[in-house]
Each structure stands twice: as structure tokens, then as C-alpha cells.
Coordinates of C-alpha atoms and ligand atoms in Angstrom, one line a residue:
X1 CA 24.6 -15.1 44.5
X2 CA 22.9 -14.0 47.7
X3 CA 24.9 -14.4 50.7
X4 CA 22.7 -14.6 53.5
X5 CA 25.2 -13.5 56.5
X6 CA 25.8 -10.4 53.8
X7 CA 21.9 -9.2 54.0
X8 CA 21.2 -9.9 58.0
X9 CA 24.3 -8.1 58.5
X10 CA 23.4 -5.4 56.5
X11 CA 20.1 -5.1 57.9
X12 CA 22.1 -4.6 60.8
X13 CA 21.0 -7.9 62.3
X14 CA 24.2 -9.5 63.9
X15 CA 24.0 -7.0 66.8
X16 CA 26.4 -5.5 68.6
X17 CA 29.8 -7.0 66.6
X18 CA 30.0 -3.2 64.5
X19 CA 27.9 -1.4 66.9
X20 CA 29.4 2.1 66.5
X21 CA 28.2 4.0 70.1
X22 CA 26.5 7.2 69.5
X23 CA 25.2 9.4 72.0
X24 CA 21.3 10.4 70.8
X25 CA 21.5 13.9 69.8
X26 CA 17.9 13.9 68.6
X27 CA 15.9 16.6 68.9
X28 CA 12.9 15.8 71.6
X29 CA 10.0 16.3 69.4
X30 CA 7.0 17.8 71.7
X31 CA 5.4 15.6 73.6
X32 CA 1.9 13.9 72.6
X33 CA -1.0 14.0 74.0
X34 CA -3.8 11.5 74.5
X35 CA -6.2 14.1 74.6
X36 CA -6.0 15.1 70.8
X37 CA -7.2 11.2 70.1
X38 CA -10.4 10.0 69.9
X39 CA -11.7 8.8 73.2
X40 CA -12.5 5.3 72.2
X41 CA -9.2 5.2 70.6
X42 CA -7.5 1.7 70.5
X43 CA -4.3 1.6 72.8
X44 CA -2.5 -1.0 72.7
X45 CA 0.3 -4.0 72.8
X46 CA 0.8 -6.5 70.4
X47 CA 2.4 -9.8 70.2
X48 CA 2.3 -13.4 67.8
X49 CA 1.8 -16.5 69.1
X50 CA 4.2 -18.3 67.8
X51 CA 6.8 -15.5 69.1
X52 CA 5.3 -15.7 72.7
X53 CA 3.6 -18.9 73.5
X54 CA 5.9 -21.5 73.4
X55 CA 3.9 -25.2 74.6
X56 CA 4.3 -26.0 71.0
X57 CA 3.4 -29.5 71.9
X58 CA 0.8 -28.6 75.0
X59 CA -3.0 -29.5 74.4
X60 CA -2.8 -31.5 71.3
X61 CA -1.4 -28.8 69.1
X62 CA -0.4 -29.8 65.6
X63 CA 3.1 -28.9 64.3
X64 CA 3.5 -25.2 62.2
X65 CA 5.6 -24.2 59.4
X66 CA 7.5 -22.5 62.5
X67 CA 7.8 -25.4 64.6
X68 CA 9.3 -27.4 61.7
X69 CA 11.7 -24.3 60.3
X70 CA 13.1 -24.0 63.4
X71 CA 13.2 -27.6 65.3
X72 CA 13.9 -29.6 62.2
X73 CA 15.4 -27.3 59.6
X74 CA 17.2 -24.8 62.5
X75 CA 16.4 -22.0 60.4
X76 CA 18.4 -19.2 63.0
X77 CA 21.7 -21.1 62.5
X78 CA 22.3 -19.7 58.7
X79 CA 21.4 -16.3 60.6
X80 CA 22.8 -16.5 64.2
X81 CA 25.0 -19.2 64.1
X82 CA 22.8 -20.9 66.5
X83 CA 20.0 -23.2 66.9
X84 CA 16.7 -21.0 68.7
X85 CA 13.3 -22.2 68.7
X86 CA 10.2 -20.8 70.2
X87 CA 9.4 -24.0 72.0
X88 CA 9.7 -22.4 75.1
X89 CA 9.9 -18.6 74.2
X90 CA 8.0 -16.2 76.8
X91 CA 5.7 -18.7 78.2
X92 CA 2.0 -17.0 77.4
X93 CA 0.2 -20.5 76.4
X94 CA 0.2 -20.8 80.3
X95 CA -2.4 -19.6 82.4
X96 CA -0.6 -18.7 85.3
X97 CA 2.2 -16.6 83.3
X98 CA 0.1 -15.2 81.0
X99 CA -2.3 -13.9 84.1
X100 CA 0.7 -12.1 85.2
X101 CA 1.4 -10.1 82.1
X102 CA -2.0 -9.4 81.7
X103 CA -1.5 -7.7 85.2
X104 CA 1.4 -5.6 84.1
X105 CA -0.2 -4.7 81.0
X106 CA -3.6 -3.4 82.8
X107 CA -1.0 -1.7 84.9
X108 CA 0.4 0.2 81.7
X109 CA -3.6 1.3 81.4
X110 CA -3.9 0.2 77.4
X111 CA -7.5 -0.8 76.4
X112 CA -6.2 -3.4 73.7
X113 CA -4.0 -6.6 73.5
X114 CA -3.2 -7.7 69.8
X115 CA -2.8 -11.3 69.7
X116 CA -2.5 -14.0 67.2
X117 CA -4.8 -17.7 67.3
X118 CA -2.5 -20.1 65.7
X119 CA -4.2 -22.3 63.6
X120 CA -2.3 -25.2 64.1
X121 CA -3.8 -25.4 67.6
X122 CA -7.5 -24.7 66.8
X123 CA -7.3 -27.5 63.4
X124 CA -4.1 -29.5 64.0
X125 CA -3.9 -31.1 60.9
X126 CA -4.7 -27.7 59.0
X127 CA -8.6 -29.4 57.5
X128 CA -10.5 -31.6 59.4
X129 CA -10.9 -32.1 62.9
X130 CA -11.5 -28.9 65.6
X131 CA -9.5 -29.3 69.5
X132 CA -11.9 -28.1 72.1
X133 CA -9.2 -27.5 74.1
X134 CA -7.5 -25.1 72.1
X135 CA -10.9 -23.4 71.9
X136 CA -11.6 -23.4 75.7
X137 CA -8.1 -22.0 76.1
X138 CA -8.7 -19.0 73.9
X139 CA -12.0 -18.4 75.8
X140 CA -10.4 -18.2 78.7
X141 CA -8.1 -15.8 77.6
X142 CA -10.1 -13.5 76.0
X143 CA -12.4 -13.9 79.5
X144 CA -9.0 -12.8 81.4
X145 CA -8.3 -10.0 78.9
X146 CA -12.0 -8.5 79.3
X147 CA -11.8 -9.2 83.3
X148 CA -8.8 -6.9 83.3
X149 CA -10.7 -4.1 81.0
X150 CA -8.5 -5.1 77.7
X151 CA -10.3 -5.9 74.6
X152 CA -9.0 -8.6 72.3
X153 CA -7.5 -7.5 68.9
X154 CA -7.4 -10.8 67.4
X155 CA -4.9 -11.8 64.5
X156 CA -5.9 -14.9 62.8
X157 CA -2.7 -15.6 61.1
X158 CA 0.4 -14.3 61.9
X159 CA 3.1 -16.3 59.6
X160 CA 2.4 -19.9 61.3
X161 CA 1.0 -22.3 58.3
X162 CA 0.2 -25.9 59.8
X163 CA 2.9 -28.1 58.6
X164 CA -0.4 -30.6 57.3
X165 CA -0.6 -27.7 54.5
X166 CA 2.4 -26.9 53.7
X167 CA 3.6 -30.6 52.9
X168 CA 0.2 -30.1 50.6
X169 CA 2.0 -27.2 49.0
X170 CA 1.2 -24.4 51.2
X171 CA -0.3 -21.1 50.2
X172 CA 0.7 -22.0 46.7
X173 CA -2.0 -24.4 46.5
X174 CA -4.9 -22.2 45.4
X175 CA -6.6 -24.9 47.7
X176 CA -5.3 -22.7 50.8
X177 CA -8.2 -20.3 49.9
X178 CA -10.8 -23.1 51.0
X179 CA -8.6 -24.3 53.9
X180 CA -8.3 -20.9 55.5
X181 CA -12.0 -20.1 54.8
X182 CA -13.0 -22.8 56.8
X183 CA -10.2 -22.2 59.8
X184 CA -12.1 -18.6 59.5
X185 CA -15.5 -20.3 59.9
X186 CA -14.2 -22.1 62.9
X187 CA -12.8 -18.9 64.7
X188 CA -16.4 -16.8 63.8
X189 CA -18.3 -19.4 65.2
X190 CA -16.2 -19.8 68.3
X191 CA -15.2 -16.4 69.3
X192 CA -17.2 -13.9 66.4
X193 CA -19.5 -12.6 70.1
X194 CA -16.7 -12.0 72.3
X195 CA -14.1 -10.6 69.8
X196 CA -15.0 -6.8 68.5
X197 CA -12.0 -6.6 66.0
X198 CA -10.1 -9.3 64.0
X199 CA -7.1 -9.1 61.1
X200 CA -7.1 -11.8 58.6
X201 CA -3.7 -11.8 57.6
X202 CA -0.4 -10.1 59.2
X203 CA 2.0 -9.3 56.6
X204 CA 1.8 -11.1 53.5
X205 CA 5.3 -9.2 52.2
X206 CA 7.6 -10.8 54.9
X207 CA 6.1 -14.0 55.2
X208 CA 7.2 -14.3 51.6
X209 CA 9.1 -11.3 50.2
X210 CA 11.6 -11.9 53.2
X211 CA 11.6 -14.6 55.8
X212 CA 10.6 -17.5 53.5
X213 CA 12.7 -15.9 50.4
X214 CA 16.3 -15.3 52.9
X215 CA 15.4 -19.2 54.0
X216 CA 15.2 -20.4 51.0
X217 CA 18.8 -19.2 48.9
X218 CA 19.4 -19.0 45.1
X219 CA 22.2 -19.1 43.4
X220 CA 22.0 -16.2 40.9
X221 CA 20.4 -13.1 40.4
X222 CA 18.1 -14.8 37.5
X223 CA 17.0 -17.4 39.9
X224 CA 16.3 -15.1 42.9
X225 CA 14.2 -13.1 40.6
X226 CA 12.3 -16.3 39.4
X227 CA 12.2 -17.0 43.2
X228 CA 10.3 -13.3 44.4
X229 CA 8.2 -13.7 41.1
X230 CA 7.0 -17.3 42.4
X231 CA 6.2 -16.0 45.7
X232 CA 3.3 -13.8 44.0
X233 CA 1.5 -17.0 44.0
X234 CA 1.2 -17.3 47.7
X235 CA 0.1 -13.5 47.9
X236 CA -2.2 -13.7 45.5
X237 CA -3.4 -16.7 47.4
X238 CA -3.7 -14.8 50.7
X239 CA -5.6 -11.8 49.2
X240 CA -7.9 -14.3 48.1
X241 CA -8.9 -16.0 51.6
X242 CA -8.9 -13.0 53.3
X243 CA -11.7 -11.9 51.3
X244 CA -12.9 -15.0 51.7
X245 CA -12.6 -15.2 55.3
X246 CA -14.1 -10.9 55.2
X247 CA -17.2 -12.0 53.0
X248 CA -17.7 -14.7 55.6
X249 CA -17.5 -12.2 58.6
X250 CA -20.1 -10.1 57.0
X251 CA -22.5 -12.7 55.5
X252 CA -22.6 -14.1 59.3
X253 CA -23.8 -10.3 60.6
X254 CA -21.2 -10.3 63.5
X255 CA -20.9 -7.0 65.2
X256 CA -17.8 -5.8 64.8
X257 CA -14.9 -5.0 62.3
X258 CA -12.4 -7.1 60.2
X259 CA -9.4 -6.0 58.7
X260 CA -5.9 -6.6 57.2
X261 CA -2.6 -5.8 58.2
X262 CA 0.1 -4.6 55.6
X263 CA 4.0 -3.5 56.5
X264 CA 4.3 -0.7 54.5
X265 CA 7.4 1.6 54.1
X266 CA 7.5 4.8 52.1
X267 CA 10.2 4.3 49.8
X268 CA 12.8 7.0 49.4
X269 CA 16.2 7.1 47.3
X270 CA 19.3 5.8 49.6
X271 CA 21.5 8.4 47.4
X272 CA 19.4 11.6 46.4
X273 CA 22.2 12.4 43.9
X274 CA 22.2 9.2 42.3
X275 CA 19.6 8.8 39.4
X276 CA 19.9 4.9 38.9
X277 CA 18.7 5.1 42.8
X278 CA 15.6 7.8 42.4
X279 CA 14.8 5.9 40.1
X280 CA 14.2 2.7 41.0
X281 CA 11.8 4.5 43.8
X282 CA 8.7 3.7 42.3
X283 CA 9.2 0.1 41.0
X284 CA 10.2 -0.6 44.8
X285 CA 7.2 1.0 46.0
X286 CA 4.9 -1.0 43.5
X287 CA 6.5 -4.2 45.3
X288 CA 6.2 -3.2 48.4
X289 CA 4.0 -1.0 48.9
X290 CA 1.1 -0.6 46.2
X291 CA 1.6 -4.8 45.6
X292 CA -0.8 -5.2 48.6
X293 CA -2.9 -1.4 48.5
X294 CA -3.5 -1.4 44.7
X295 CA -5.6 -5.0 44.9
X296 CA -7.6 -4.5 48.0
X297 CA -8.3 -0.8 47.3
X298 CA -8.3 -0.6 43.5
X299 CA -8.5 -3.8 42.1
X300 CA -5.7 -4.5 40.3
X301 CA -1.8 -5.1 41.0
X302 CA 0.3 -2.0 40.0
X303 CA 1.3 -2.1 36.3
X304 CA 5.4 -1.9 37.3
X305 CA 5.0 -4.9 39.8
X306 CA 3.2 -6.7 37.8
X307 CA 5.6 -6.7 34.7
X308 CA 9.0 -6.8 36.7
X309 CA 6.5 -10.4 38.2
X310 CA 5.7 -11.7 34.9
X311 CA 9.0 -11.6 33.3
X312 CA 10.2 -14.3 35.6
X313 CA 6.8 -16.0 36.4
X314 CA 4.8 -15.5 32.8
X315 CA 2.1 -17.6 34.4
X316 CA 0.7 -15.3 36.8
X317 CA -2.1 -14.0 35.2
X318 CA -4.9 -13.5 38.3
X319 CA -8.2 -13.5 36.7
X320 CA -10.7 -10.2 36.3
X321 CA -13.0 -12.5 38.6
X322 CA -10.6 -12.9 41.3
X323 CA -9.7 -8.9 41.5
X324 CA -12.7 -8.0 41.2
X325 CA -13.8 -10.5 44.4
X326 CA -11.0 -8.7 46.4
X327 CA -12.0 -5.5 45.4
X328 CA -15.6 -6.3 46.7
X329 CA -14.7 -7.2 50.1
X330 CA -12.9 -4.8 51.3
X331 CA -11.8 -4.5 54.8
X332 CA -13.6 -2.4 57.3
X333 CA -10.2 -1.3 58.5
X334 CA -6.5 -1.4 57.4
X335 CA -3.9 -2.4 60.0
X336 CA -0.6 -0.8 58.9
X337 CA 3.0 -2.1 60.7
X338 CA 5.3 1.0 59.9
X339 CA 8.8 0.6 61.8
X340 CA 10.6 2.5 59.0
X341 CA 10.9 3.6 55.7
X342 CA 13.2 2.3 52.6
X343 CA 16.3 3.4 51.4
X344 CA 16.2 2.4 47.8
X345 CA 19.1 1.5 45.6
X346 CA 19.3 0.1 42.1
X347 CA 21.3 -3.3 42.4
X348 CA 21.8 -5.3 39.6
X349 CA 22.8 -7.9 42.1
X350 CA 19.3 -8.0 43.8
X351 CA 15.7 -10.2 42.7
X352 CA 13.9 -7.9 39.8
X353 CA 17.0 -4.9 40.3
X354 CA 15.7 -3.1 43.5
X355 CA 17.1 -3.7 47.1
X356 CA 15.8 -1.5 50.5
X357 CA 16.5 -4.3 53.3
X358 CA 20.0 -3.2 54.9
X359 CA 20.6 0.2 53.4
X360 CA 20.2 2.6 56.4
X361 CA 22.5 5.6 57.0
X362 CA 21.3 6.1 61.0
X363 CA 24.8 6.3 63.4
X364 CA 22.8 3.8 65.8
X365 CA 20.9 1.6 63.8
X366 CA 17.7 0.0 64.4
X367 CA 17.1 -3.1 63.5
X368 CA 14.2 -2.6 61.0
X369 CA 15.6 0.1 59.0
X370 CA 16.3 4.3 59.5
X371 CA 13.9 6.0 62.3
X372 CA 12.3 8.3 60.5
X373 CA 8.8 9.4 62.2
X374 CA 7.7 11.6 59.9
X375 CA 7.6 9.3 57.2
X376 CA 4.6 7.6 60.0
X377 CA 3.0 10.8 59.3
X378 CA 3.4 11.3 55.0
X379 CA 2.2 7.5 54.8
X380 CA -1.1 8.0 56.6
X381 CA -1.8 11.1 54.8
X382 CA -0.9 8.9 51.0
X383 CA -3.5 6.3 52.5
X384 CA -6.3 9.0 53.2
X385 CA -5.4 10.8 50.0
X386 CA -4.9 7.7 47.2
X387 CA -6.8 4.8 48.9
X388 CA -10.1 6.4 49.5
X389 CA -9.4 7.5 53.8
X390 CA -10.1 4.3 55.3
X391 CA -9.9 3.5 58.8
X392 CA -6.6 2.4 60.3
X393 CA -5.4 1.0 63.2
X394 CA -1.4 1.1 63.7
X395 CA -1.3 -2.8 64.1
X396 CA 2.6 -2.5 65.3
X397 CA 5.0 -0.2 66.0
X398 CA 8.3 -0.1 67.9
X399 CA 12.2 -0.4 68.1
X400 CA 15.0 -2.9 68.4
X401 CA 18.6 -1.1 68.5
X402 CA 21.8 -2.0 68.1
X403 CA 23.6 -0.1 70.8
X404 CA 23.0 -2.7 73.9
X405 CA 20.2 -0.3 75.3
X406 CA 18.4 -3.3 76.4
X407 CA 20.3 -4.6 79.1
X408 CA 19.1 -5.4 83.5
X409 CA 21.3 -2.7 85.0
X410 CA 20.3 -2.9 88.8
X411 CA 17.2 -4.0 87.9
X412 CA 16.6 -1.3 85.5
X413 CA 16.5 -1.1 81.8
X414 CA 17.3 1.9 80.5
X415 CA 16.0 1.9 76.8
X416 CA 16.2 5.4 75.9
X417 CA 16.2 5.2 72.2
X418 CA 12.9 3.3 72.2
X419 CA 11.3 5.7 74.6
X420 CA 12.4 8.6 71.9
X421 CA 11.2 6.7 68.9
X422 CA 7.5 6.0 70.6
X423 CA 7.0 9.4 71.5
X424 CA 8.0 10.9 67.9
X425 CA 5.7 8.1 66.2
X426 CA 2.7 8.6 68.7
X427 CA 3.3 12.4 68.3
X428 CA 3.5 11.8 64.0
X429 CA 0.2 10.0 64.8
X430 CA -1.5 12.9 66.9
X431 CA -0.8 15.4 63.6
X432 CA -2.0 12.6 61.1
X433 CA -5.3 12.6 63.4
X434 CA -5.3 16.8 63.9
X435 CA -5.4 16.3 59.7
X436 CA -8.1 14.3 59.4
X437 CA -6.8 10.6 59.0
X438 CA -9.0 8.5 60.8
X439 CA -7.2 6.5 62.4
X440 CA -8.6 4.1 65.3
X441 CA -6.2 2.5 67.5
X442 CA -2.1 2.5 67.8
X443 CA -0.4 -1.2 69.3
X444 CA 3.2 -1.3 70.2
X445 CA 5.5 -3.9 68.9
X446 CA 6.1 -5.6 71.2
X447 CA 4.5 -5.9 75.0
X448 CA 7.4 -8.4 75.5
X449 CA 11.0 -9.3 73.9
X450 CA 10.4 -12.3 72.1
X451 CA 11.5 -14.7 69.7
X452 CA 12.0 -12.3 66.6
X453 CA 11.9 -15.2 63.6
X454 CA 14.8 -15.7 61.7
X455 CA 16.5 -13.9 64.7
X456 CA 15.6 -16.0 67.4
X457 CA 16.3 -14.5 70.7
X458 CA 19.0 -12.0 69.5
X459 CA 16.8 -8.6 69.0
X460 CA 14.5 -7.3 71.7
X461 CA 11.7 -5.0 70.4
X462 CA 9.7 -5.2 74.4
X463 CA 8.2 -2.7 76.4
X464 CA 9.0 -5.5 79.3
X465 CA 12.1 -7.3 79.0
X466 CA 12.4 -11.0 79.7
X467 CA 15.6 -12.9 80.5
X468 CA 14.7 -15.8 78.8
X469 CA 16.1 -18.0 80.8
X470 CA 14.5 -17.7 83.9
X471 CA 10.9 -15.5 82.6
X472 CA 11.7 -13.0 84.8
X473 CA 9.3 -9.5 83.4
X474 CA 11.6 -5.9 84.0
X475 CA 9.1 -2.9 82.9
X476 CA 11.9 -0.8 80.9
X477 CA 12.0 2.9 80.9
X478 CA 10.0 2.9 77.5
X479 CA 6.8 1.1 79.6
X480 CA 7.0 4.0 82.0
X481 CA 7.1 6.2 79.4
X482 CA 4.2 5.0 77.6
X483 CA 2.6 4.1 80.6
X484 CA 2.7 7.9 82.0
X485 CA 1.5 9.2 78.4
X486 CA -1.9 6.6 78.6
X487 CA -2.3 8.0 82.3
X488 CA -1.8 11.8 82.0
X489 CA -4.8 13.6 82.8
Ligands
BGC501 C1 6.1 -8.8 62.5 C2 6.4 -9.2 63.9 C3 7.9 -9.0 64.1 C4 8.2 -7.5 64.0 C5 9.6 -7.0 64.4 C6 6.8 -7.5 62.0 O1 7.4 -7.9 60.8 O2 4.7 -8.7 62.3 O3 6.0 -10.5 64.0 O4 8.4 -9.5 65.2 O5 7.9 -7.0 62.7 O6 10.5 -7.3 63.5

């Protein structure tokens, strides 16, 4: 049976109850430099609407999966024993806030915001009819962004299905491919001049390898497996439209890149001496890892995956045509989220025998898993070396941890543990580029706290803090950090 409370909390989610105070003997790795990147190398912040918006009612939006898991089925009461929605969250749907933070992000000199379009406001009802005002809105805001000297990295879905769909049966509907492919049309047509870089898809493997699966509990092992084996559907599914949506993008001749964004995690043994845990390494890494590289880069699903998949769903069976139509169109980029690697034990007790999510041996533990920066580095050098050196972009990176660091002291926030993680992943970045990788552009996660899912309001991942309560913005150390890193001559 999987007990939900059991995972968050080993994942080191209900902050703050075990917190074990440690003071950070880390090592100060040397600092980074901005010089040893490219100079049109992306810097940037990132964000999701859904997490950052709010005005989920404002302009004739329709309602999302998001809006419906957390206002009707109250999805962050099985997970913080309270009812959160992002209803309200950070306030960026409106002008005269989101002018503000575009002000203190020019102020932090980056040359890219990452932002997600929901769909659900551009196509309420998923098909069908377009809201101009949804589509003036976004053209202001990319007008505001440019105005300020920040180019738009544009996310076209980040999690947030219309509700229309799913009741239609979601991304397991091989109809999803047509719906997104015409949501895709829409956004081309609409912003494919103004917009120089677009993602189709952020993080296929959470949407449903994590937040949909810990939403949605079984009650054995046999059932949880038949569960994650189900979900390969709606990947499948996704790989599809986005080379849909890619083909699209390059049959209209638009000017710039598209790309996909993965969260990948090199997968290590939580207990070196124990063999049942080395290994189940490299059936984890097929699922998490090589489940989403393998198609777009190689055209096929790895063989492990695939097998541990088909004994509890012997109906997936994707078609030569279909990996060979993902193989084809190809992204001109690859947006990786790296936050941390996995720890990897064999657990009988876990979907298909593997489990990563919770096992971290750090003293102050991050919310995401074990900071480990040079696993940043060994991952980009396996892209360039197995998936044929493509260009990447760091879609997200950053750090929520569980010692309390983010709290208004006089007016301060004092978030040295973030500010230590940045520098060692931007410096792991710097040698990845010094070795050849070439990769384009680095985003924080996150600009701002914000609502974080399943978690609501109870992890804080932002450069700038927000009390939620009344929106006021406090640059933490970690903004002056980064801020004095993009500005050193
Ligand atoms: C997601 C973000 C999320 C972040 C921090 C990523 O999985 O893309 O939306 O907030 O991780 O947990």
C-alpha cells in the first residue's frame, strides 16, 4: 500500500517538523565566472503560470486540471493537511504587479524570463473557440519583457491540462495529439514573431510519474505498478504532440528555436555496498531518465523500461510509425531541469521494484533530493557524449531547504544554502562549457516563492520572497548573489 504522508515525508516535504539544524560545512567551490560563457548566453528566471498567476477566473479563462485538483478535489490536504490553491498565488496575471517584478528582475541584469501560456486561457474549453483577451494580455507582456531588455522563453505547457480535456480523457486520449497541435497553431500564429525560443512540454515524468500518480493512490504494489505502466500512455501521448507541435514550428519557417524540457537525474546507488541497490541503477535510469532521451534522440523506448511497462500494461505497443515521427522532429534544443540526482534502492514495496523519491542522505535536506553539483556537470557531459551533443538550455534550477533559511529577518532573508548551491551548479555549468557542451542559456527556479503543486505554499524555491499574504517582494541574499555574478565585469 502506498501511504502518501510516508513518501512527502520522506522526500523531506513536511518541512521543518524533523529539521535536524546543521551548520553548512561545505566547501566554497571557486567562484564562476560569466566571462567563460558565451556572450549571448541565456540568463535567466523561470516561473509557471499556474504557480504564479493566480486570476484563475480573470478574462474569461476556462478551468485547468489545476484549478479543479486543487479548488474541487483539495489535492494539498492529503499532503499538507490543508486546503491551498493558486487562485491567488503571486499575483503576475496583473499588469501592475507583474510590471514591478519585471523591474526587479531587470534589476538582477538577466537577459531571459521563462514563462508558461496556459492553455486554458488562450482556448478555454481546450478545442474550439480562441479569447482575444488572453492573447492581448500575452502581447503585452511579452512587449513589457522586451521594453525592459528580457527576452521571452516561452513554455507552452507546463502541467495545466484544460479541465474540457481531461473530462474527454486527457492526454490518454490519443486525441490530445490533435488538440495540442492546434493550441500550438494558435500560439505560432499569435506570438511565433515576437517569441525567439519556445518548449513544448515541461516535464512529462512529474506530471505523471509523480504528481498525478501520488494524487491518485493504490492499494497494492501490483496495482501501483499497473498504475506507472498506465501512465506511459499519456507520455507517449506528449512525445507525440510535441513533435507535432515541432513539425508545425518548422513547416511555418519561424525564426527561432523550439525545444523540450526533461527533469533528469543521474541515478546512483543509495547504498554502494548493497547489490540489490546497484543494481536496480539502470532499470531506474531507463524510467527516468532514458524513458524521455532514448525516443526523441534514438527512436525507441529503452529495452528495460519498456519490459518492466509492458508486464503491467501488455497493450502499449507504440507503433515503428510513431517512433520514427519523434525521431524525425527532433528539437532544436533540450531544456534539462536538474535539481538533484537519485539515490536508488531496490523496494519490493515500490511500482515496477525501484524507488529514488525520498532517499537522500544530506544533514539539511533539500527538498528535491541530495545537492550534488557535480552530478550537473557528469549529466551534460552523458548528453553530449550518448545523445549526439545537442544544444541545451538549463530550463530550471534551484533550491528549497528544510532548515527555515527562508524567513524576513529585519527585512532580510538570509538564504545561504541556496546562494551555495547556485554558485556550485553555475560553476559545474562553466566546466561543462570549458568541455565543450554546448550549452545556451541557464534559468533559475524560481524568480519568486510560489505555489509548489502538491505542496501548496509550504516550500519556497525564490530568488525574491513573497509573504503571501500581503505580495510584499524581499530580494534574498541568493538575488544579490546572482545578481553580483551577472554584473561583474
Ligand atoms: C517543476 C516546477 C516546480 C519545481 C520545483 C519542477 O518539477 O517544473 O514547476 O515548481 O520543479 O519543485
Amino acid at each position: 500500500m502506498i501511504d502518501i504522508k510516508n513518501i512527502l515525508r520522506q522526500m523531506g516535504v513536511i518541512v521543518g517538523l524533523f529539521a535536524v539544524l546543521v551548520p553548512v560545512a561545505q566547501v566554497r567551490a571557486q567562484e564562476p565566472s560569466r566571462d567563460q560563457f558565451p556572450d549571448d548566453f541565456m540568463w535567466g528566471v523561470a516561473s509557471a503560470a499556474y504557480q504564479v498567476e493566480g486570476a484563475w477566473q480573470a478574462d474569461d479563462k476556462g478551468e485547468s486540471k489545476w484549478d479543479f485538483f486543487t479548488n474541487t478535489i483539495g489535492v494539498t490536504q492529503f499532503t499538507i493537511g490543508e486546503k491551498q490553491t493558486a487562485n491567488v498565488t503571486i499575483n503576475q496575471y496583473d499588469r501592475e504587479q507583474y510590471l514591478k517584478d519585471i523591474q526587479l528582475i531587470k534589476e538582477l541584469g538577466i537577459n531571459t524570463y521563462r514563462f508558461s501560456i496556459p492553455w486554458s486561457r488562450i482556448i478555454p474549453q481546450g478545442a474550439g473557440e480562441v479569447n482575444p483577451k488572453a492573447i492581448a494580455h500575452y502581447h503585452l507582456l511579452i512587449e513589457d519583457l522586451k521594453e525592459a531588455g528580457i527576452e521571452p522563453l516561452v513554455t507552452l505547457y507546463h502541467f495545466d491540462l484544460p479541465l474540457a480535456l481531461l473530462q474527454k480523457g486527457g492526454w490518454l486520449n490519443r486525441e490530445s495529439v490533435q488538440w495540442y497541435k492546434n493550441y500550438a497553431k494558435v500560439i505560432f500564429e499569435n506570438f511565433g514573431n515576437e517569441v525567439s525560443h519556445f518548449i513544448t512540454f515541461n516535464e512529462p515524468y512529474i506530471e505523471f510519474f509523480v504528481a498525478d500518480f501520488l494524487m491518485n493512490p493504490t492499494q497494492s504494489q501490483e496495482s501501483a505498478s499497473v498504475r506507472y505502466a498506465t501512465e506511459m500512455d499519456n507520455v507517449h501521448h506528449q512525445l507525440l504532440a510535441s513533435a507535432e507541435a515541432i513539425k508545425l514550428y518548422h513547416e511555418m519557417g519561424l525564426n527561432g528555436q523550439i525545444g523540450i524540457t526533461f527533469n533528469l537525474s543521474p541515478c546512483l546507488p543509495f547504498d554502494t555496498e548493497n547489490q540489490g541497490d546497484v543494481e536496480a541503477v539502470s532499470l531506474q535510469d531507463d524510467l527516468l531518465n532514458r524513458i524521455m532521451l532514448d525516443p526523441v534522440f534514438k527512436g525507441k523506448y529503452p529495452d528495460k523500461a519498456l519490459t518492466a511497462i509492458q508486464k503491467y500494461n501488455p497493450d502499449f505497443h507504440p507503433s515503428e510509425q510513431d517512433m520514427q515521427f519523434i525521431l524525425d522532429n527532433q528539437p532544436d534544443f533540450l531544456g534539462i531541469n536538474f535539481y538533484a540526482p537519485a539515490l536508488v534502492k531496490k523496494d519490493d514495496a515500490a511500482p515496477l521494484g525501484v524507488s529514488w523519491m525520498g532517499n537522500n542522505t544530506d544533514a539539511v535536506k533539500m527538498a528535491n533530493g541530495p545537492a550534488r553539483p557535480e552530478e550537473l556537470y557528469n549529466l551534460l557531459i552523458r548528453i553530449k557524449r550518448e545523445y549526439g551533443d545537442p544544444e541545451i538550455i538549463i530550463t530550471e534550477n534551484g533550491a528549497s531547504f528544510e532548515n527555515g533559511e527562508d524567513k524576513v529577518v529585519d527585512g532580510n532573508v538570509n538564504d545561504t544554502l541556496r546562494t551555495e548551491y547556485l554558485l556550485r551548479h553555475i560553476a559545474a555549468a562553466e566546466k561543462a562549457v570549458e568541455d565543450g557542451v554546448k550549452l545556451k542559456g541557464y534559468c533559475v527556479w524560481s524568480g519568486w516563492d510560489n505555489f509548489e503543486w502538491i505542496f501548496g505554499y509550504s516550500v519556497r524555491f525564490g530568488l525574491i520572497h513573497v509573504d503571501f499574504d500581503t505580495q510584499l517582494r524581499t530580494p534574498k541574499s541568493s538575488y544579490y548573489w546572482y545578481q553580483s555574478f551577472l554584473n561583474k565585469q
